PDB file of N, CA and C in Angstrom:
ATOM      1  N   LEU O   1     -43.612  -6.550  10.123  1.00 77.00           N
ATOM      2  CA  LEU O   1     -42.309  -6.250   9.580  1.00 77.00           C
ATOM      3  C   LEU O   1     -42.235  -4.740   9.339  1.00 77.00           C
ATOM      4  N   ARG O   2     -41.240  -4.125   9.928  1.00 81.00           N
ATOM      5  CA  ARG O   2     -41.060  -2.679   9.779  1.00 81.00           C
ATOM      6  C   ARG O   2     -40.054  -2.435   8.646  1.00 81.00           C
ATOM      7  N   MET O   3     -40.540  -1.813   7.575  1.00 80.00           N
ATOM      8  CA  MET O   3     -39.750  -1.632   6.362  1.00 80.00           C
ATOM      9  C   MET O   3     -39.416  -0.179   6.116  1.00 80.00           C
ATOM     10  N   ALA O   4     -38.303   0.005   5.404  1.00 82.00           N
ATOM     11  CA  ALA O   4     -37.948   1.330   4.886  1.00 82.00           C
ATOM     12  C   ALA O   4     -37.685   1.202   3.409  1.00 82.00           C
ATOM     13  N   LEU O   5     -37.990   2.245   2.674  1.00 81.00           N
ATOM     14  CA  LEU O   5     -37.645   2.356   1.277  1.00 81.00           C
ATOM     15  C   LEU O   5     -36.576   3.430   1.196  1.00 81.00           C
ATOM     16  N   ILE O   6     -35.398   3.055   0.777  1.00 82.00           N
ATOM     17  CA  ILE O   6     -34.273   3.980   0.731  1.00 82.00           C
ATOM     18  C   ILE O   6     -34.001   4.338  -0.724  1.00 82.00           C
ATOM     19  N   GLY O   7     -34.209   5.606  -1.043  1.00 77.00           N
ATOM     20  CA  GLY O   7     -34.035   6.084  -2.418  1.00 77.00           C
ATOM     21  C   GLY O   7     -35.397   6.268  -3.047  1.00 77.00           C
ATOM     22  N   CYS O   8     -35.653   7.451  -3.556  1.00 70.00           N
ATOM     23  CA  CYS O   8     -36.979   7.725  -4.103  1.00 70.00           C
ATOM     24  C   CYS O   8     -36.899   8.343  -5.499  1.00 70.00           C
ATOM     25  N   GLY O   9     -35.989   7.827  -6.316  1.00 68.00           N
ATOM     26  CA  GLY O   9     -35.927   8.240  -7.719  1.00 68.00           C
ATOM     27  C   GLY O   9     -36.945   7.445  -8.520  1.00 68.00           C
ATOM     28  N   ASN O  10     -36.620   7.132  -9.751  1.00 70.00           N
ATOM     29  CA  ASN O  10     -37.561   6.405 -10.609  1.00 70.00           C
ATOM     30  C   ASN O  10     -37.945   5.063 -10.033  1.00 70.00           C
ATOM     31  N   MET O  11     -36.967   4.221  -9.697  1.00 69.00           N
ATOM     32  CA  MET O  11     -37.295   2.895  -9.152  1.00 69.00           C
ATOM     33  C   MET O  11     -37.867   3.007  -7.749  1.00 69.00           C
ATOM     34  N   GLY O  12     -37.360   3.936  -6.962  1.00 70.00           N
ATOM     35  CA  GLY O  12     -37.929   4.129  -5.633  1.00 70.00           C
ATOM     36  C   GLY O  12     -39.397   4.480  -5.698  1.00 70.00           C
ATOM     37  N   GLY O  13     -39.762   5.325  -6.669  1.00 70.00           N
ATOM     38  CA  GLY O  13     -41.167   5.695  -6.839  1.00 70.00           C
ATOM     39  C   GLY O  13     -42.017   4.506  -7.222  1.00 70.00           C
ATOM     40  N   ALA O  14     -41.474   3.634  -8.080  1.00 72.00           N
ATOM     41  CA  ALA O  14     -42.212   2.434  -8.468  1.00 72.00           C
ATOM     42  C   ALA O  14     -42.416   1.502  -7.283  1.00 72.00           C
ATOM     43  N   HIS O  15     -41.370   1.323  -6.477  1.00 70.00           N
ATOM     44  CA  HIS O  15     -41.494   0.488  -5.277  1.00 70.00           C
ATOM     45  C   HIS O  15     -42.486   1.106  -4.293  1.00 70.00           C
ATOM     46  N   LYS O  16     -42.432   2.420  -4.137  1.00 72.00           N
ATOM     47  CA  LYS O  16     -43.318   3.104  -3.217  1.00 72.00           C
ATOM     48  C   LYS O  16     -44.776   2.885  -3.588  1.00 72.00           C
ATOM     49  N   ARG O  17     -45.089   3.027  -4.878  1.00 72.00           N
ATOM     50  CA  ARG O  17     -46.485   2.826  -5.318  1.00 72.00           C
ATOM     51  C   ARG O  17     -46.936   1.394  -5.070  1.00 72.00           C
ATOM     52  N   ALA O  18     -46.062   0.426  -5.309  1.00 71.00           N
ATOM     53  CA  ALA O  18     -46.409  -0.975  -5.081  1.00 71.00           C
ATOM     54  C   ALA O  18     -46.654  -1.242  -3.595  1.00 71.00           C
ATOM     55  N   ILE O  19     -45.808  -0.686  -2.751  1.00 71.00           N
ATOM     56  CA  ILE O  19     -45.957  -0.906  -1.309  1.00 71.00           C
ATOM     57  C   ILE O  19     -47.208  -0.216  -0.791  1.00 71.00           C
ATOM     58  N   GLU O  20     -47.509   0.966  -1.300  1.00 72.00           N
ATOM     59  CA  GLU O  20     -48.714   1.680  -0.862  1.00 72.00           C
ATOM     60  C   GLU O  20     -49.977   0.892  -1.171  1.00 72.00           C
ATOM     61  N   GLN O  21     -49.961   0.091  -2.215  1.00 70.00           N
ATOM     62  CA  GLN O  21     -51.118  -0.737  -2.537  1.00 70.00           C
ATOM     63  C   GLN O  21     -51.299  -1.849  -1.502  1.00 70.00           C
ATOM     64  N   LEU O  22     -50.199  -2.267  -0.864  1.00 67.00           N
ATOM     65  CA  LEU O  22     -50.270  -3.352   0.116  1.00 67.00           C
ATOM     66  C   LEU O  22     -50.496  -2.842   1.524  1.00 67.00           C
ATOM     67  N   SER O  23     -49.939  -1.690   1.831  1.00 64.00           N
ATOM     68  CA  SER O  23     -50.070  -1.171   3.193  1.00 64.00           C
ATOM     69  C   SER O  23     -49.790   0.330   3.198  1.00 64.00           C
ATOM     70  N   GLY O  24     -50.067   0.965   4.287  1.00 54.00           N
ATOM     71  CA  GLY O  24     -49.800   2.389   4.406  1.00 54.00           C
ATOM     72  C   GLY O  24     -48.378   2.643   4.872  1.00 54.00           C
ATOM     73  N   TRP O  25     -47.974   3.869   4.751  1.00 58.00           N
ATOM     74  CA  TRP O  25     -46.651   4.279   5.217  1.00 58.00           C
ATOM     75  C   TRP O  25     -46.784   4.891   6.603  1.00 58.00           C
ATOM     76  N   ALA O  26     -45.896   4.520   7.491  1.00 49.00           N
ATOM     77  CA  ALA O  26     -45.905   5.111   8.826  1.00 49.00           C
ATOM     78  C   ALA O  26     -45.160   6.446   8.820  1.00 49.00           C
ATOM     79  N   ARG O  27     -44.201   6.576   7.901  1.00 54.00           N
ATOM     80  CA  ARG O  27     -43.367   7.764   7.907  1.00 54.00           C
ATOM     81  C   ARG O  27     -42.768   7.948   6.519  1.00 54.00           C
ATOM     82  N   GLN O  28     -42.631   9.187   6.117  1.00 57.00           N
ATOM     83  CA  GLN O  28     -42.000   9.499   4.850  1.00 57.00           C
ATOM     84  C   GLN O  28     -40.998  10.619   5.054  1.00 57.00           C
ATOM     85  N   GLY O  29     -40.059  10.708   4.122  1.00 59.00           N
ATOM     86  CA  GLY O  29     -39.119  11.799   4.168  1.00 59.00           C
ATOM     87  C   GLY O  29     -37.891  11.472   4.998  1.00 59.00           C
ATOM     88  N   GLY O  30     -37.081  12.455   5.174  1.00 61.00           N
ATOM     89  CA  GLY O  30     -35.874  12.261   5.952  1.00 61.00           C
ATOM     90  C   GLY O  30     -34.641  12.555   5.130  1.00 61.00           C
ATOM     91  N   GLU O  31     -33.547  12.690   5.803  1.00 67.00           N
ATOM     92  CA  GLU O  31     -32.303  13.042   5.153  1.00 67.00           C
ATOM     93  C   GLU O  31     -31.418  11.851   4.851  1.00 67.00           C
ATOM     94  N   GLY O  32     -31.559  10.757   5.590  1.00 79.00           N
ATOM     95  CA  GLY O  32     -30.683   9.629   5.354  1.00 79.00           C
ATOM     96  C   GLY O  32     -31.194   8.370   6.022  1.00 79.00           C
ATOM     97  N   TYR O  33     -30.704   7.253   5.522  1.00 80.00           N
ATOM     98  CA  TYR O  33     -31.149   5.958   6.046  1.00 80.00           C
ATOM     99  C   TYR O  33     -30.727   5.765   7.497  1.00 80.00           C
ATOM    100  N   GLU O  34     -29.657   6.418   7.918  1.00 85.00           N
ATOM    101  CA  GLU O  34     -29.168   6.249   9.283  1.00 85.00           C
ATOM    102  C   GLU O  34     -30.222   6.592  10.329  1.00 85.00           C
ATOM    103  N   GLU O  35     -31.074   7.537  10.013  1.00 82.00           N
ATOM    104  CA  GLU O  35     -32.044   7.994  11.011  1.00 82.00           C
ATOM    105  C   GLU O  35     -33.174   6.992  11.266  1.00 82.00           C
ATOM    106  N   VAL O  36     -33.337   5.987  10.408  1.00 82.00           N
ATOM    107  CA  VAL O  36     -34.404   5.003  10.619  1.00 82.00           C
ATOM    108  C   VAL O  36     -33.893   3.630  11.039  1.00 82.00           C
ATOM    109  N   LEU O  37     -32.582   3.462  11.168  1.00 84.00           N
ATOM    110  CA  LEU O  37     -32.018   2.143  11.481  1.00 84.00           C
ATOM    111  C   LEU O  37     -32.651   1.501  12.710  1.00 84.00           C
ATOM    112  N   ASP O  38     -32.894   2.275  13.739  1.00 87.00           N
ATOM    113  CA  ASP O  38     -33.462   1.710  14.972  1.00 87.00           C
ATOM    114  C   ASP O  38     -34.946   1.388  14.857  1.00 87.00           C
ATOM    115  N   ASP O  39     -35.591   1.873  13.799  1.00 85.00           N
ATOM    116  CA  ASP O  39     -37.040   1.710  13.657  1.00 85.00           C
ATOM    117  C   ASP O  39     -37.462   0.672  12.648  1.00 85.00           C
ATOM    118  N   ILE O  40     -36.489  -0.019  12.009  1.00 87.00           N
ATOM    119  CA  ILE O  40     -36.838  -0.938  10.919  1.00 87.00           C
ATOM    120  C   ILE O  40     -36.263  -2.336  11.139  1.00 87.00           C
ATOM    121  N   ASP O  41     -36.871  -3.303  10.472  1.00 90.00           N
ATOM    122  CA  ASP O  41     -36.375  -4.672  10.425  1.00 90.00           C
ATOM    123  C   ASP O  41     -35.724  -4.955   9.079  1.00 90.00           C
ATOM    124  N   ALA O  42     -36.175  -4.262   8.038  1.00 88.00           N
ATOM    125  CA  ALA O  42     -35.714  -4.528   6.686  1.00 88.00           C
ATOM    126  C   ALA O  42     -35.810  -3.266   5.838  1.00 88.00           C
ATOM    127  N   ALA O  43     -35.083  -3.274   4.703  1.00 87.00           N
ATOM    128  CA  ALA O  43     -35.125  -2.122   3.820  1.00 87.00           C
ATOM    129  C   ALA O  43     -35.031  -2.568   2.363  1.00 87.00           C
ATOM    130  N   ILE O  44     -35.706  -1.817   1.514  1.00 85.00           N
ATOM    131  CA  ILE O  44     -35.556  -1.927   0.080  1.00 85.00           C
ATOM    132  C   ILE O  44     -34.621  -0.784  -0.327  1.00 85.00           C
ATOM    133  N   VAL O  45     -33.506  -1.125  -0.952  1.00 87.00           N
ATOM    134  CA  VAL O  45     -32.568  -0.097  -1.373  1.00 87.00           C
ATOM    135  C   VAL O  45     -32.786   0.201  -2.850  1.00 87.00           C
ATOM    136  N   ALA O  46     -33.270   1.414  -3.125  1.00 83.00           N
ATOM    137  CA  ALA O  46     -33.518   1.858  -4.502  1.00 83.00           C
ATOM    138  C   ALA O  46     -32.762   3.152  -4.766  1.00 83.00           C
ATOM    139  N   ALA O  47     -31.629   3.284  -4.121  1.00 83.00           N
ATOM    140  CA  ALA O  47     -30.774   4.459  -4.270  1.00 83.00           C
ATOM    141  C   ALA O  47     -29.961   4.328  -5.578  1.00 83.00           C
ATOM    142  N   PRO O  48     -29.233   5.369  -5.965  1.00 83.00           N
ATOM    143  CA  PRO O  48     -28.353   5.238  -7.125  1.00 83.00           C
ATOM    144  C   PRO O  48     -27.358   4.094  -6.951  1.00 83.00           C
ATOM    145  N   HIS O  49     -27.002   3.463  -8.046  1.00 81.00           N
ATOM    146  CA  HIS O  49     -26.178   2.250  -8.000  1.00 81.00           C
ATOM    147  C   HIS O  49     -24.901   2.382  -7.209  1.00 81.00           C
ATOM    148  N   HIS O  50     -24.235   3.520  -7.297  1.00 84.00           N
ATOM    149  CA  HIS O  50     -22.959   3.666  -6.581  1.00 84.00           C
ATOM    150  C   HIS O  50     -23.133   3.702  -5.055  1.00 84.00           C
ATOM    151  N   LEU O  51     -24.363   3.841  -4.588  1.00 86.00           N
ATOM    152  CA  LEU O  51     -24.636   3.842  -3.149  1.00 86.00           C
ATOM    153  C   LEU O  51     -25.123   2.490  -2.631  1.00 86.00           C
ATOM    154  N   HIS O  52     -25.407   1.555  -3.521  1.00 84.00           N
ATOM    155  CA  HIS O  52     -25.938   0.262  -3.099  1.00 84.00           C
ATOM    156  C   HIS O  52     -25.031  -0.440  -2.097  1.00 84.00           C
ATOM    157  N   TYR O  53     -23.763  -0.587  -2.425  1.00 85.00           N
ATOM    158  CA  TYR O  53     -22.859  -1.326  -1.543  1.00 85.00           C
ATOM    159  C   TYR O  53     -22.716  -0.683  -0.162  1.00 85.00           C
ATOM    160  N   PRO O  54     -22.380   0.615  -0.056  1.00 88.00           N
ATOM    161  CA  PRO O  54     -22.220   1.163   1.294  1.00 88.00           C
ATOM    162  C   PRO O  54     -23.510   1.149   2.108  1.00 88.00           C
ATOM    163  N   ILE O  55     -24.644   1.420   1.481  1.00 90.00           N
ATOM    164  CA  ILE O  55     -25.909   1.403   2.225  1.00 90.00           C
ATOM    165  C   ILE O  55     -26.268  -0.028   2.610  1.00 90.00           C
ATOM    166  N   GLY O  56     -26.161  -0.942   1.669  1.00 89.00           N
ATOM    167  CA  GLY O  56     -26.477  -2.347   1.970  1.00 89.00           C
ATOM    168  C   GLY O  56     -25.621  -2.913   3.082  1.00 89.00           C
ATOM    169  N   MET O  57     -24.325  -2.642   3.044  1.00 88.00           N
ATOM    170  CA  MET O  57     -23.428  -3.140   4.094  1.00 88.00           C
ATOM    171  C   MET O  57     -23.756  -2.518   5.445  1.00 88.00           C
ATOM    172  N   ALA O  58     -24.043  -1.222   5.465  1.00 91.00           N
ATOM    173  CA  ALA O  58     -24.407  -0.571   6.736  1.00 91.00           C
ATOM    174  C   ALA O  58     -25.669  -1.181   7.320  1.00 91.00           C
ATOM    175  N   LEU O  59     -26.642  -1.457   6.463  1.00 91.00           N
ATOM    176  CA  LEU O  59     -27.895  -2.070   6.947  1.00 91.00           C
ATOM    177  C   LEU O  59     -27.648  -3.474   7.489  1.00 91.00           C
ATOM    178  N   MET O  60     -26.871  -4.269   6.764  1.00 90.00           N
ATOM    179  CA  MET O  60     -26.615  -5.640   7.210  1.00 90.00           C
ATOM    180  C   MET O  60     -25.763  -5.659   8.472  1.00 90.00           C
ATOM    181  N   GLU O  61     -24.793  -4.753   8.576  1.00 91.00           N
ATOM    182  CA  GLU O  61     -23.988  -4.691   9.796  1.00 91.00           C
ATOM    183  C   GLU O  61     -24.833  -4.287  10.994  1.00 91.00           C
ATOM    184  N   ALA O  62     -25.937  -3.577  10.742  1.00 93.00           N
ATOM    185  CA  ALA O  62     -26.876  -3.209  11.817  1.00 93.00           C
ATOM    186  C   ALA O  62     -27.893  -4.330  12.061  1.00 93.00           C
ATOM    187  N   GLY O  63     -27.760  -5.447  11.335  1.00 93.00           N
ATOM    188  CA  GLY O  63     -28.646  -6.591  11.550  1.00 93.00           C
ATOM    189  C   GLY O  63     -29.979  -6.510  10.828  1.00 93.00           C
ATOM    190  N   ARG O  64     -30.053  -5.680   9.778  1.00 93.00           N
ATOM    191  CA  ARG O  64     -31.300  -5.515   9.043  1.00 93.00           C
ATOM    192  C   ARG O  64     -31.300  -6.384   7.785  1.00 93.00           C
ATOM    193  N   HIS O  65     -32.465  -6.797   7.341  1.00 92.00           N
ATOM    194  CA  HIS O  65     -32.617  -7.520   6.083  1.00 92.00           C
ATOM    195  C   HIS O  65     -32.588  -6.501   4.953  1.00 92.00           C
ATOM    196  N   VAL O  66     -32.042  -6.897   3.806  1.00 90.00           N
ATOM    197  CA  VAL O  66     -31.879  -5.959   2.693  1.00 90.00           C
ATOM    198  C   VAL O  66     -32.397  -6.582   1.400  1.00 90.00           C
ATOM    199  N   LEU O  67     -33.247  -5.837   0.693  1.00 85.00           N
ATOM    200  CA  LEU O  67     -33.698  -6.221  -0.623  1.00 85.00           C
ATOM    201  C   LEU O  67     -33.116  -5.213  -1.604  1.00 85.00           C
ATOM    202  N   MET O  68     -32.363  -5.733  -2.572  1.00 82.00           N
ATOM    203  CA  MET O  68     -31.715  -4.870  -3.531  1.00 82.00           C
ATOM    204  C   MET O  68     -31.665  -5.579  -4.875  1.00 82.00           C
ATOM    205  N   GLU O  69     -32.044  -4.887  -5.941  1.00 74.00           N
ATOM    206  CA  GLU O  69     -32.049  -5.529  -7.255  1.00 74.00           C
ATOM    207  C   GLU O  69     -30.645  -5.803  -7.782  1.00 74.00           C
ATOM    208  N   LYS O  70     -29.744  -4.879  -7.559  1.00 70.00           N
ATOM    209  CA  LYS O  70     -28.380  -5.022  -8.093  1.00 70.00           C
ATOM    210  C   LYS O  70     -27.384  -4.804  -6.977  1.00 70.00           C
ATOM    211  N   TRP O  71     -26.636  -5.832  -6.691  1.00 66.00           N
ATOM    212  CA  TRP O  71     -25.600  -5.737  -5.657  1.00 66.00           C
ATOM    213  C   TRP O  71     -24.245  -5.590  -6.353  1.00 66.00           C
ATOM    214  N   PRO O  72     -23.707  -4.385  -6.459  1.00 65.00           N
ATOM    215  CA  PRO O  72     -22.340  -4.264  -6.954  1.00 65.00           C
ATOM    216  C   PRO O  72     -21.417  -4.701  -5.822  1.00 65.00           C
ATOM    217  N   ILE O  73     -20.688  -5.752  -6.022  1.00 65.00           N
ATOM    218  CA  ILE O  73     -19.937  -6.337  -4.921  1.00 65.00           C
ATOM    219  C   ILE O  73     -18.451  -6.204  -5.178  1.00 65.00           C
ATOM    220  N   PRO O  74     -17.850  -5.122  -4.650  1.00 66.00           N
ATOM    221  CA  PRO O  74     -16.411  -4.993  -4.792  1.00 66.00           C
ATOM    222  C   PRO O  74     -15.645  -5.928  -3.868  1.00 66.00           C
ATOM    223  N   LYS O  75     -16.284  -6.321  -2.781  1.00 66.00           N
ATOM    224  CA  LYS O  75     -15.640  -7.214  -1.804  1.00 66.00           C
ATOM    225  C   LYS O  75     -16.613  -8.315  -1.407  1.00 66.00           C
ATOM    226  N   PRO O  76     -16.720  -9.390  -2.223  1.00 62.00           N
ATOM    227  CA  PRO O  76     -17.700 -10.448  -1.934  1.00 62.00           C
ATOM    228  C   PRO O  76     -17.533 -11.040  -0.533  1.00 62.00           C
ATOM    229  N   SER O  77     -16.309 -11.156  -0.044  1.00 69.00           N
ATOM    230  CA  SER O  77     -16.107 -11.742   1.277  1.00 69.00           C
ATOM    231  C   SER O  77     -16.735 -10.872   2.367  1.00 69.00           C
ATOM    232  N   ALA O  78     -16.742  -9.565   2.191  1.00 66.00           N
ATOM    233  CA  ALA O  78     -17.375  -8.664   3.179  1.00 66.00           C
ATOM    234  C   ALA O  78     -18.867  -8.905   3.234  1.00 66.00           C
ATOM    235  N   LEU O  79     -19.468  -9.156   2.078  1.00 63.00           N
ATOM    236  CA  LEU O  79     -20.899  -9.407   2.015  1.00 63.00           C
ATOM    237  C   LEU O  79     -21.249 -10.708   2.720  1.00 63.00           C
ATOM    238  N   ILE O  80     -20.464 -11.726   2.513  1.00 64.00           N
ATOM    239  CA  ILE O  80     -20.706 -13.029   3.153  1.00 64.00           C
ATOM    240  C   ILE O  80     -20.556 -12.922   4.653  1.00 64.00           C
ATOM    241  N   GLN O  81     -19.560 -12.186   5.123  1.00 66.00           N
ATOM    242  CA  GLN O  81     -19.327 -12.043   6.558  1.00 66.00           C
ATOM    243  C   GLN O  81     -20.426 -11.237   7.240  1.00 66.00           C
ATOM    244  N   ALA O  82     -21.042 -10.294   6.528  1.00 62.00           N
ATOM    245  CA  ALA O  82     -22.080  -9.455   7.099  1.00 62.00           C
ATOM    246  C   ALA O  82     -23.336 -10.290   7.291  1.00 62.00           C
TER     247      ALA O  82
END
């Protein structure tokens, strides 16, 4: 499973440390999640809350699995359709 961790603030750092205990990282850094879409199967979204919905929807529309603690859902029907 090829994973990405999107967002590296407080929670992102906690997720990163947990993942590092399970496996190594193939790549770190970058300017945006868009640059890794073709290289991943799934992503953990640990970005600021106001970015959860647009990032999560973009990932799902690209056919990726998404793990997110808090889904702010302004349009529940869009989430179901994705």
